[in-house]
């Protein structure tokens, strides 16, 4: 097939002679296996799990049928079927016997709620009768309680509504209302109905196991602290085969090996970011600074006792021992070798985690920070594997944004650096070697960028706060001409570019883009013939073709520039239901991160990209790598972790898998996009240090390890500057410091001004550009042809990479 045949002519041909790969058995199998590897065994007293063959069970809770495969919004996927936990257990022939009257009750009730318009995960727990509960007790040996939760794009996990401007997406304004009705105390906690159901179960059963079908952190103290609950499996949102994956692990067809990538506390208020999460629609003060997740809970006095399950935690049906046999350092790196032995009686995998403790020094630091990790292969009972871990010494440096030692520098402060190796942030042993520094070491020197103007204070490692300098605030709505009324840009689709009647071969005399692809013509020579209008046209979204519904890039047919399409992710290729094309729904990103297995995530990326390619789409809008700053963020299911190293490594693996198929990955949302409420105007007020060490770090890792073809800038402002208009973010840091070579697109219908985005190095405005406003800015001397060419060239370079 010739270059661009798919994207130009939309043939919709299978990738393989044997048939289509989209939603193939192989991909669905991979989805299930990935789901199994990321599920986390939280509790297993007296080896209640796996269930013995023939065990008689009673399934309690609406979650047994009200299964959530993934979150809502752009993360949703059209599928041919979904297997819920009941389905999965029924598919385990002869493994368990289910009390059917109870399941019939839940099935009928959930079906009735769906028919009334409820969506999975946002249903009400039905009132359970004593008669049904007694019948279950008489039949079953084990009670299996299933709890499910749902959230989605455009709204956070709360009842807070924001209707500041016109919004065509009705569900973004109605979902907080529904959430308030279904979860009066917030979905972080069990509802009164769920508590009542659980109480009835505890009155009747000695053996109780819980399965959690959730996309983010909730209170699990009721599991951890209750001796009557013997086991719990955190199944997350496992994609279309998640219920089957849960069932196979529950019945011993596989061994849980997932580890938590977030810290689970008992109360939403235990997270320091909750206090100001919804303080204002207009801004968020990141006063906790670098103390996010376990960095807070393991460092700040009094915070450790708030933890229910710590970062990195996860059990197995077997047991392992870790023995650190060697540690050494070179000029630039730290190395460790660890022998992992399966000491139990079932095959399994273990994750080795290496943390460091830096001297507190002048800059102050977290008491623990993840530096490296690795997962074993499947080890048979008695088998040992040698794991080697390595990381750069510079990775332990702290950023000095106030000039306490040396301004705008990454610094390894003098003192003793300790290392801890184990299987969670708390289950570790101190390493057999330390690193000693007699003097401070400057590892990298930069200039100050994205300095906060309105953040008044930030947390220090002892729990106190230091004041930050205040500067003049930026007016992020400034424009050299009349600003568009907020909301009028929302939901606009690109115009179909008209052309006058002319000859069939009206490209006569125009240099063709294919000659650039074939090396017959330089890109600069090709671009020299393009008018300003042509260049501006390249800097806006293009109309949908084929099955696409999120628009495209390129589209200069007279010059042979194809129109390449984009598609949503990240839980699978998202195609409009009107197209009647079902794809594979992969596990949510948080579950994938809990595998601690970048190689597996790369496989998922490769398989997903094949489906994107087969459907004649060129850019997959994934991965999403924002940090889990607070559990209430409505899109945490789309993101990987509270830790930037995990998010970066998993994101880099996903990008490598996608781009191995000559499909572009679009890493999002750049940056500090950590809540959904008023996301298009909200200002993230965050210190330069926290930006660099937490919120930009995952993107930095991905750029340096996998060089994504596109980055998607976020809706929000950062320290008073919209991300899509931020030259310091997009040019100075992303391209200048990190060496990013790709194209930057806005998120869809951002409130940024198009000409300001071009000036900042944001190459394309999606879903549509505003050429008339760009030309007006040029007429006023605010923008020149050279700036258009810089951005347009990157668009064309992207298209050249596509098959």
Coordinates of N, CA, C and O in Angstrom, one line a residue, residues 569-717:
X569 N -8.9 8.5 23.0 CA -8.4 7.4 23.8 C -8.7 7.8 25.2 O -9.5 8.7 25.4
X570 N -8.0 7.3 26.3 CA -6.9 6.3 26.1 C -7.3 4.9 26.4 O -6.4 4.0 26.4
X571 N -8.6 4.6 26.7 CA -8.9 3.2 27.1 C -9.3 2.4 25.9 O -9.8 1.3 26.0
X572 N -9.0 2.9 24.7 CA -9.3 2.2 23.4 C -9.6 3.2 22.3 O -9.8 4.4 22.6
X573 N -9.6 2.7 21.1 CA -10.0 3.5 20.0 C -11.5 3.9 20.1 O -12.3 3.0 20.1
X574 N -11.7 5.2 20.2 CA -13.1 5.7 20.3 C -13.7 6.1 19.0 O -13.2 7.1 18.4
X575 N -14.7 5.4 18.5 CA -15.3 5.7 17.3 C -16.8 5.9 17.6 O -17.4 5.2 18.4
X576 N -17.4 6.9 16.9 CA -18.8 7.2 17.2 C -19.7 5.9 17.0 O -19.5 5.1 16.0
X577 N -20.7 5.8 17.8 CA -21.6 4.6 17.7 C -22.3 4.6 16.4 O -22.8 3.5 16.0
X578 N -22.5 5.7 15.8 CA -23.2 5.8 14.5 C -22.5 5.0 13.4 O -23.1 4.6 12.4
X579 N -21.2 4.8 13.6 CA -20.4 4.0 12.6 C -20.5 2.5 12.7 O -20.1 1.8 11.8
X580 N -21.1 2.1 13.8 CA -21.3 0.6 14.1 C -20.0 -0.1 13.9 O -20.0 -1.2 13.3
X581 N -19.0 0.4 14.5 CA -17.7 -0.2 14.6 C -17.3 -0.4 16.0 O -17.1 0.6 16.7
X582 N -17.2 -1.6 16.5 CA -16.8 -1.8 17.9 C -15.3 -2.1 18.0 O -14.7 -2.7 17.1
X583 N -14.7 -1.6 19.0 CA -13.2 -1.7 19.2 C -12.9 -2.4 20.5 O -13.9 -2.8 21.3
X584 N -11.7 -2.6 20.9 CA -11.3 -3.2 22.1 C -11.3 -2.2 23.2 O -10.6 -1.1 23.1
X585 N -12.0 -2.4 24.3 CA -11.9 -1.5 25.5 C -10.8 -2.1 26.4 O -11.0 -3.2 27.0
X586 N -9.7 -1.3 26.6 CA -8.6 -1.8 27.4 C -8.9 -1.3 28.9 O -9.7 -0.5 29.1
X587 N -8.2 -1.9 29.8 CA -8.3 -1.5 31.2 C -8.0 0.0 31.3 O -7.2 0.6 30.5
X588 N -8.5 0.7 32.3 CA -8.2 2.1 32.6 C -6.7 2.3 32.9 O -6.0 1.3 33.3
X589 N -6.3 3.5 32.7 CA -4.8 3.8 32.8 C -4.3 3.5 34.2 O -3.2 3.0 34.4
X590 N -5.1 3.7 35.3 CA -4.6 3.5 36.6 C -4.4 2.0 36.8 O -3.4 1.6 37.5
X591 N -5.3 1.1 36.3 CA -5.1 -0.3 36.4 C -3.8 -0.7 35.6 O -3.0 -1.5 36.2
X592 N -3.6 -0.2 34.4 CA -2.4 -0.5 33.7 C -1.1 -0.1 34.5 O -0.1 -0.8 34.5
X593 N -1.2 1.1 35.2 CA 0.0 1.5 36.0 C 0.2 0.5 37.1 O 1.4 0.2 37.5
X594 N -0.9 -0.1 37.7 CA -0.7 -1.0 38.8 C -0.1 -2.3 38.4 O 0.3 -3.1 39.2
X595 N 0.1 -2.6 37.1 CA 0.9 -3.7 36.7 C 2.3 -3.6 37.0 O 3.1 -4.5 37.1
X596 N 2.8 -2.3 37.1 CA 4.2 -2.0 37.2 C 5.1 -2.7 36.1 O 6.2 -3.1 36.4
X597 N 4.5 -2.8 35.0 CA 5.1 -3.6 33.9 C 5.1 -2.8 32.6 O 4.1 -3.0 31.8
X598 N 6.0 -2.0 32.4 CA 6.1 -1.2 31.1 C 6.0 -2.0 29.9 O 5.4 -1.6 28.9
X599 N 6.6 -3.2 29.9 CA 6.6 -4.0 28.7 C 5.2 -4.4 28.3 O 4.8 -4.4 27.1
X600 N 4.4 -4.7 29.3 CA 3.0 -5.1 29.0 C 2.2 -3.9 28.5 O 1.4 -4.0 27.6
X601 N 2.4 -2.7 29.1 CA 1.8 -1.5 28.6 C 2.2 -1.2 27.2 O 1.4 -0.7 26.4
X602 N 3.4 -1.4 26.8 CA 3.9 -1.2 25.5 C 3.1 -2.1 24.5 O 2.7 -1.7 23.4
X603 N 2.9 -3.4 24.9 CA 2.1 -4.3 24.1 C 0.7 -3.8 23.9 O 0.1 -3.8 22.8
X604 N 0.1 -3.2 24.9 CA -1.3 -2.6 24.8 C -1.3 -1.5 23.8 O -2.1 -1.3 23.0
X605 N -0.3 -0.6 23.9 CA -0.1 0.5 23.0 C 0.0 0.1 21.6 O -0.6 0.6 20.7
X606 N 0.8 -1.0 21.4 CA 1.0 -1.5 20.0 C -0.3 -2.1 19.4 O -0.7 -1.8 18.3
X607 N -1.0 -2.8 20.3 CA -2.3 -3.4 19.8 C -3.3 -2.3 19.5 O -4.0 -2.4 18.5
X608 N -3.4 -1.4 20.4 CA -4.4 -0.3 20.2 C -4.1 0.5 19.0 O -5.0 0.9 18.2
X609 N -2.8 0.7 18.7 CA -2.4 1.5 17.5 C -2.8 0.7 16.2 O -3.1 1.4 15.2
X610 N -2.7 -0.6 16.3 CA -3.1 -1.4 15.1 C -4.6 -1.1 14.8 O -5.0 -1.0 13.6
X611 N -5.4 -1.0 15.8 CA -6.8 -0.8 15.6 C -7.0 0.7 15.0 O -7.9 0.9 14.2
X612 N -6.3 1.6 15.5 CA -6.3 3.0 15.0 C -6.0 3.0 13.6 O -6.6 3.6 12.7
X613 N -4.9 2.3 13.2 CA -4.4 2.3 11.8 C -5.4 1.6 10.9 O -5.7 2.1 9.8
X614 N -5.9 0.5 11.4 CA -6.8 -0.3 10.5 C -8.1 0.5 10.2 O -8.7 0.3 9.1
X615 N -8.5 1.5 11.1 CA -9.6 2.3 10.8 C -9.3 3.6 10.2 O -10.1 4.6 10.3
X616 N -8.1 3.7 9.6 CA -7.7 4.8 8.8 C -7.5 6.1 9.5 O -7.8 7.2 9.0
X617 N -7.1 6.0 10.8 CA -6.9 7.1 11.6 C -5.4 7.2 11.9 O -4.7 6.1 12.0
X618 N -4.8 8.4 12.1 CA -3.4 8.5 12.1 C -2.9 8.9 13.5 O -1.7 8.6 13.8
X619 N -3.7 9.6 14.3 CA -3.2 10.1 15.6 C -4.2 9.6 16.7 O -5.4 9.8 16.6
X620 N -3.6 8.9 17.7 CA -4.4 8.4 18.8 C -4.2 9.4 20.0 O -3.0 9.6 20.4
X621 N -5.2 10.0 20.5 CA -5.1 11.0 21.5 C -4.9 10.4 22.9 O -5.8 10.4 23.8
X622 N -3.8 9.8 23.1 CA -3.4 9.1 24.3 C -1.9 9.0 24.3 O -1.3 9.1 23.3
X623 N -1.2 8.8 25.5 CA -1.7 8.6 26.8 C -2.0 9.9 27.6 O -1.4 10.9 27.2
X624 N -2.8 9.8 28.6 CA -3.0 10.9 29.5 C -2.2 10.7 30.8 O -2.4 9.6 31.4
X625 N -1.4 11.6 31.1 CA -0.4 11.4 32.2 C -0.4 12.4 33.3 O 0.6 12.5 34.0
X626 N -1.6 13.1 33.5 CA -1.6 14.0 34.6 C -1.5 13.3 36.0 O -1.9 12.1 36.1
X627 N -1.1 14.0 37.0 CA -0.8 13.4 38.3 C -2.1 13.3 39.1 O -3.0 14.2 39.1
X628 N -2.3 12.2 39.8 CA -3.4 12.1 40.8 C -3.1 13.0 42.0 O -2.7 12.5 43.0
X629 N -3.3 14.3 41.8 CA -3.1 15.2 42.9 C -4.1 15.0 44.0 O -3.7 15.1 45.2
X630 N -5.3 14.8 43.6 CA -6.4 14.6 44.6 C -7.4 13.6 44.1 O -7.6 13.5 42.9
X631 N -7.9 12.7 45.0 CA -8.8 11.7 44.6 C -10.1 12.1 44.0 O -10.8 11.4 43.3
X632 N -10.5 13.4 44.2 CA -11.7 13.9 43.7 C -11.7 14.2 42.2 O -12.8 14.4 41.6
X633 N -10.6 14.3 41.6 CA -10.5 14.6 40.2 C -11.3 13.6 39.3 O -11.0 12.4 39.5
X634 N -12.2 14.1 38.5 CA -13.1 13.2 37.8 C -12.4 12.3 36.7 O -13.0 11.4 36.2
X635 N -11.2 12.7 36.3 CA -10.5 11.9 35.2 C -9.3 11.1 35.7 O -8.5 10.7 34.9
X636 N -9.2 10.9 37.0 CA -8.1 10.1 37.5 C -8.0 8.8 36.9 O -6.9 8.2 36.7
X637 N -9.1 8.2 36.5 CA -9.1 6.8 35.9 C -8.3 6.9 34.6 O -7.8 5.9 34.1
X638 N -8.2 8.0 33.9 CA -7.5 8.2 32.6 C -6.0 8.4 32.9 O -5.2 8.2 31.9
X639 N -5.7 8.7 34.1 CA -4.3 9.0 34.4 C -3.7 7.8 35.2 O -4.4 7.0 35.7
X640 N -2.3 7.8 35.3 CA -1.7 6.6 35.8 C -1.5 6.6 37.3 O -1.8 5.6 38.0
X641 N -1.0 7.7 37.9 CA -0.5 7.6 39.3 C -0.4 8.9 40.0 O -0.3 10.0 39.3
X642 N -0.2 8.9 41.3 CA 0.2 10.1 42.0 C 1.7 10.3 41.9 O 2.2 11.4 42.3
X643 N 2.5 9.3 41.4 CA 3.9 9.4 41.3 C 4.4 9.7 39.8 O 4.0 9.0 38.9
X644 N 5.2 10.7 39.6 CA 5.6 11.1 38.2 C 6.5 10.1 37.6 O 6.5 10.0 36.3
X645 N 7.3 9.3 38.3 CA 8.1 8.3 37.7 C 7.3 7.2 37.1 O 7.5 6.8 36.0
X646 N 6.3 6.7 37.9 CA 5.4 5.7 37.4 C 4.6 6.2 36.2 O 4.6 5.5 35.1
X647 N 4.1 7.4 36.3 CA 3.3 8.0 35.1 C 4.2 8.1 33.9 O 3.8 7.8 32.8
X648 N 5.4 8.6 34.1 CA 6.3 8.8 33.0 C 6.8 7.5 32.3 O 6.8 7.4 31.1
X649 N 7.1 6.5 33.1 CA 7.6 5.2 32.6 C 6.4 4.5 31.8 O 6.6 3.9 30.8
X650 N 5.2 4.5 32.4 CA 4.1 3.9 31.8 C 3.7 4.6 30.5 O 3.4 4.0 29.5
X651 N 3.7 6.0 30.6 CA 3.4 6.8 29.4 C 4.4 6.6 28.3 O 4.0 6.5 27.1
X652 N 5.7 6.5 28.6 CA 6.7 6.3 27.6 C 6.5 4.9 27.0 O 6.7 4.8 25.7
X653 N 6.2 3.9 27.7 CA 6.0 2.6 27.2 C 4.8 2.6 26.2 O 4.8 2.0 25.1
X654 N 3.7 3.3 26.6 CA 2.5 3.4 25.7 C 2.9 4.1 24.4 O 2.5 3.6 23.3
X655 N 3.6 5.2 24.5 CA 4.0 5.9 23.3 C 4.9 5.0 22.4 O 4.7 5.0 21.2
X656 N 5.8 4.3 23.0 CA 6.7 3.4 22.1 C 5.8 2.4 21.4 O 6.1 2.1 20.2
X657 N 4.9 1.8 22.1 CA 4.0 0.8 21.5 C 3.2 1.4 20.4 O 3.1 0.8 19.3
X658 N 2.6 2.6 20.6 CA 1.8 3.2 19.6 C 2.6 3.6 18.3 O 2.2 3.2 17.2
X659 N 3.7 4.2 18.6 CA 4.5 4.8 17.4 C 5.3 3.7 16.7 O 5.8 3.9 15.6
X660 N 5.4 2.5 17.3 CA 6.0 1.4 16.6 C 5.2 1.0 15.3 O 5.7 0.4 14.4
X661 N 3.9 1.4 15.3 CA 3.0 1.1 14.2 C 2.9 2.3 13.2 O 2.0 2.4 12.4
X662 N 3.8 3.3 13.4 CA 3.7 4.5 12.6 C 2.4 5.3 12.7 O 1.9 5.9 11.8
X663 N 1.9 5.2 14.0 CA 0.7 5.9 14.4 C 1.2 6.9 15.4 O 2.0 6.6 16.3
X664 N 0.7 8.2 15.4 CA 1.2 9.2 16.3 C 0.4 9.1 17.6 O -0.8 9.0 17.7
X665 N 1.2 9.2 18.7 CA 0.6 9.3 20.1 C 0.5 10.8 20.4 O 1.4 11.6 20.0
X666 N -0.5 11.2 21.1 CA -0.6 12.6 21.6 C -0.7 12.6 23.1 O -1.8 12.2 23.7
X667 N 0.4 12.9 23.7 CA 0.5 12.9 25.2 C -0.2 14.1 25.8 O 0.0 15.2 25.4
X668 N -1.1 13.8 26.8 CA -2.0 14.9 27.3 C -2.1 14.8 28.8 O -1.7 13.8 29.4
X669 N -2.5 15.8 29.5 CA -2.9 17.2 29.1 C -1.8 18.1 29.7 O -1.7 18.1 30.9
X670 N -1.0 18.8 28.9 CA 0.2 19.5 29.3 C -0.1 20.9 29.7 O -0.3 21.7 28.8
X671 N -0.2 21.2 30.9 CA 0.2 20.5 32.1 C -0.6 21.1 33.3 O -1.3 22.1 33.2
X672 N -0.5 20.4 34.5 CA -1.1 20.8 35.7 C -2.6 20.8 35.6 O -3.3 21.7 36.2
X673 N -3.2 19.9 34.8 CA -4.6 19.8 34.6 C -5.1 18.7 35.6 O -5.2 17.5 35.2
X674 N -5.5 19.1 36.8 CA -5.7 18.1 37.9 C -7.1 18.2 38.5 O -7.4 17.7 39.5
X675 N -8.0 19.0 37.8 CA -9.4 18.9 38.2 C -10.2 19.3 36.9 O -9.7 19.9 36.0
X676 N -11.5 18.9 36.9 CA -12.4 19.1 35.8 C -13.3 20.3 35.9 O -13.7 20.9 34.9
X677 N -13.6 20.7 37.1 CA -14.6 21.7 37.3 C -14.0 23.1 36.8 O -12.9 23.5 37.2
X678 N -14.7 23.7 35.9 CA -14.3 24.9 35.3 C -12.9 24.8 34.6 O -12.1 25.7 34.7
X679 N -12.7 23.7 34.0 CA -11.3 23.3 33.6 C -10.8 24.3 32.5 O -9.6 24.4 32.3
X680 N -11.7 25.0 31.8 CA -11.2 25.8 30.7 C -10.8 27.2 31.1 O -10.4 28.0 30.3
X681 N -11.0 27.5 32.4 CA -10.6 28.8 32.9 C -9.8 28.8 34.1 O -9.1 29.7 34.5
X682 N -9.8 27.7 34.8 CA -9.2 27.6 36.2 C -7.7 27.7 36.1 O -7.0 27.1 35.3
X683 N -7.2 28.5 37.0 CA -5.7 28.8 37.1 C -5.1 27.9 38.1 O -5.4 27.9 39.3
X684 N -4.1 27.1 37.7 CA -3.4 26.2 38.6 C -2.2 27.0 39.1 O -1.2 27.3 38.4
X685 N -2.3 27.4 40.4 CA -1.2 28.2 41.0 C -0.3 27.3 41.7 O -0.6 26.8 42.8
X686 N 0.9 27.1 41.2 CA 1.8 26.1 41.6 C 3.3 26.6 41.6 O 3.6 27.4 40.6
X687 N 4.1 26.2 42.5 CA 5.5 26.7 42.5 C 6.2 26.1 41.4 O 5.9 25.0 40.8
X688 N 7.3 26.8 41.0 CA 8.1 26.3 39.9 C 8.8 25.0 40.3 O 8.9 24.1 39.5
X689 N 9.1 24.8 41.6 CA 9.7 23.5 42.0 C 8.7 22.4 41.9 O 9.0 21.3 41.3
X690 N 7.5 22.6 42.4 CA 6.5 21.5 42.3 C 6.1 21.2 40.8 O 5.9 20.0 40.4
X691 N 6.1 22.2 40.0 CA 5.9 22.0 38.5 C 7.0 21.0 38.0 O 6.6 20.0 37.3
X692 N 8.2 21.4 38.2 CA 9.3 20.6 37.6 C 9.4 19.2 38.3 O 9.7 18.3 37.6
X693 N 9.3 19.1 39.6 CA 9.5 17.8 40.2 C 8.3 16.9 40.2 O 8.5 15.7 40.2
X694 N 7.1 17.4 40.0 CA 5.9 16.6 40.1 C 5.1 16.7 38.8 O 4.9 15.7 38.1
X695 N 4.6 17.9 38.4 CA 3.6 18.0 37.3 C 4.1 18.0 35.9 O 3.4 17.6 35.0
X696 N 5.4 18.4 35.7 CA 6.0 18.3 34.4 C 6.9 17.0 34.2 O 7.2 16.7 33.1
X697 N 7.2 16.4 35.3 CA 8.2 15.3 35.3 C 7.8 14.1 34.4 O 8.6 13.6 33.7
X698 N 6.5 13.7 34.5 CA 6.1 12.6 33.7 C 6.2 12.9 32.2 O 6.6 12.1 31.4
X699 N 5.9 14.1 31.8 CA 6.0 14.5 30.4 C 7.5 14.6 30.0 O 7.8 14.2 28.9
X700 N 8.3 15.0 30.9 CA 9.8 15.1 30.6 C 10.3 13.7 30.3 O 11.1 13.5 29.4
X701 N 9.9 12.7 31.2 CA 10.4 11.4 31.0 C 9.9 10.8 29.7 O 10.7 10.2 28.9
X702 N 8.7 11.1 29.3 CA 8.1 10.5 28.1 C 8.8 11.2 26.9 O 9.2 10.5 25.9
X703 N 9.0 12.5 26.9 CA 9.7 13.1 25.8 C 11.1 12.5 25.6 O 11.6 12.2 24.5
X704 N 11.9 12.4 26.7 CA 13.3 11.9 26.6 C 13.4 10.5 26.3 O 14.4 10.0 25.7
X705 N 12.4 9.7 26.6 CA 12.5 8.2 26.4 C 11.8 7.7 25.1 O 12.2 6.7 24.6
X706 N 10.8 8.5 24.7 CA 10.0 8.0 23.6 C 9.7 9.0 22.5 O 9.1 8.6 21.4
X707 N 10.0 10.2 22.7 CA 9.9 11.3 21.7 C 8.5 11.2 21.0 O 8.4 10.9 19.8
X708 N 7.4 11.5 21.7 CA 6.1 11.4 21.1 C 6.0 12.4 19.9 O 6.6 13.4 19.9
X709 N 5.1 12.0 19.0 CA 5.0 12.8 17.8 C 4.1 14.1 18.1 O 4.3 15.1 17.4
X710 N 3.2 14.0 19.0 CA 2.5 15.2 19.4 C 2.3 15.2 20.9 O 2.3 14.2 21.6
X711 N 2.1 16.5 21.4 CA 1.8 16.8 22.8 C 0.5 17.6 22.7 O 0.4 18.5 21.9
X712 N -0.4 17.4 23.7 CA -1.7 18.1 23.7 C -1.6 19.1 24.9 O -1.5 18.6 26.1
X713 N -1.6 20.4 24.6 CA -1.6 21.3 25.8 C -3.0 21.3 26.4 O -4.0 20.9 25.8
X714 N -3.0 21.7 27.7 CA -4.2 21.6 28.5 C -5.1 22.9 28.4 O -4.7 23.9 28.0
X715 N -6.3 22.7 28.9 CA -7.3 23.9 28.9 C -6.8 24.9 29.9 O -7.0 26.1 29.7
X716 N -6.4 24.5 31.1 CA -6.2 25.4 32.2 C -5.1 26.4 32.1 O -4.3 26.3 31.2
X717 N -5.2 27.4 32.9 CA -4.0 28.3 33.0 C -3.1 27.8 34.1 O -3.4 27.0 34.9

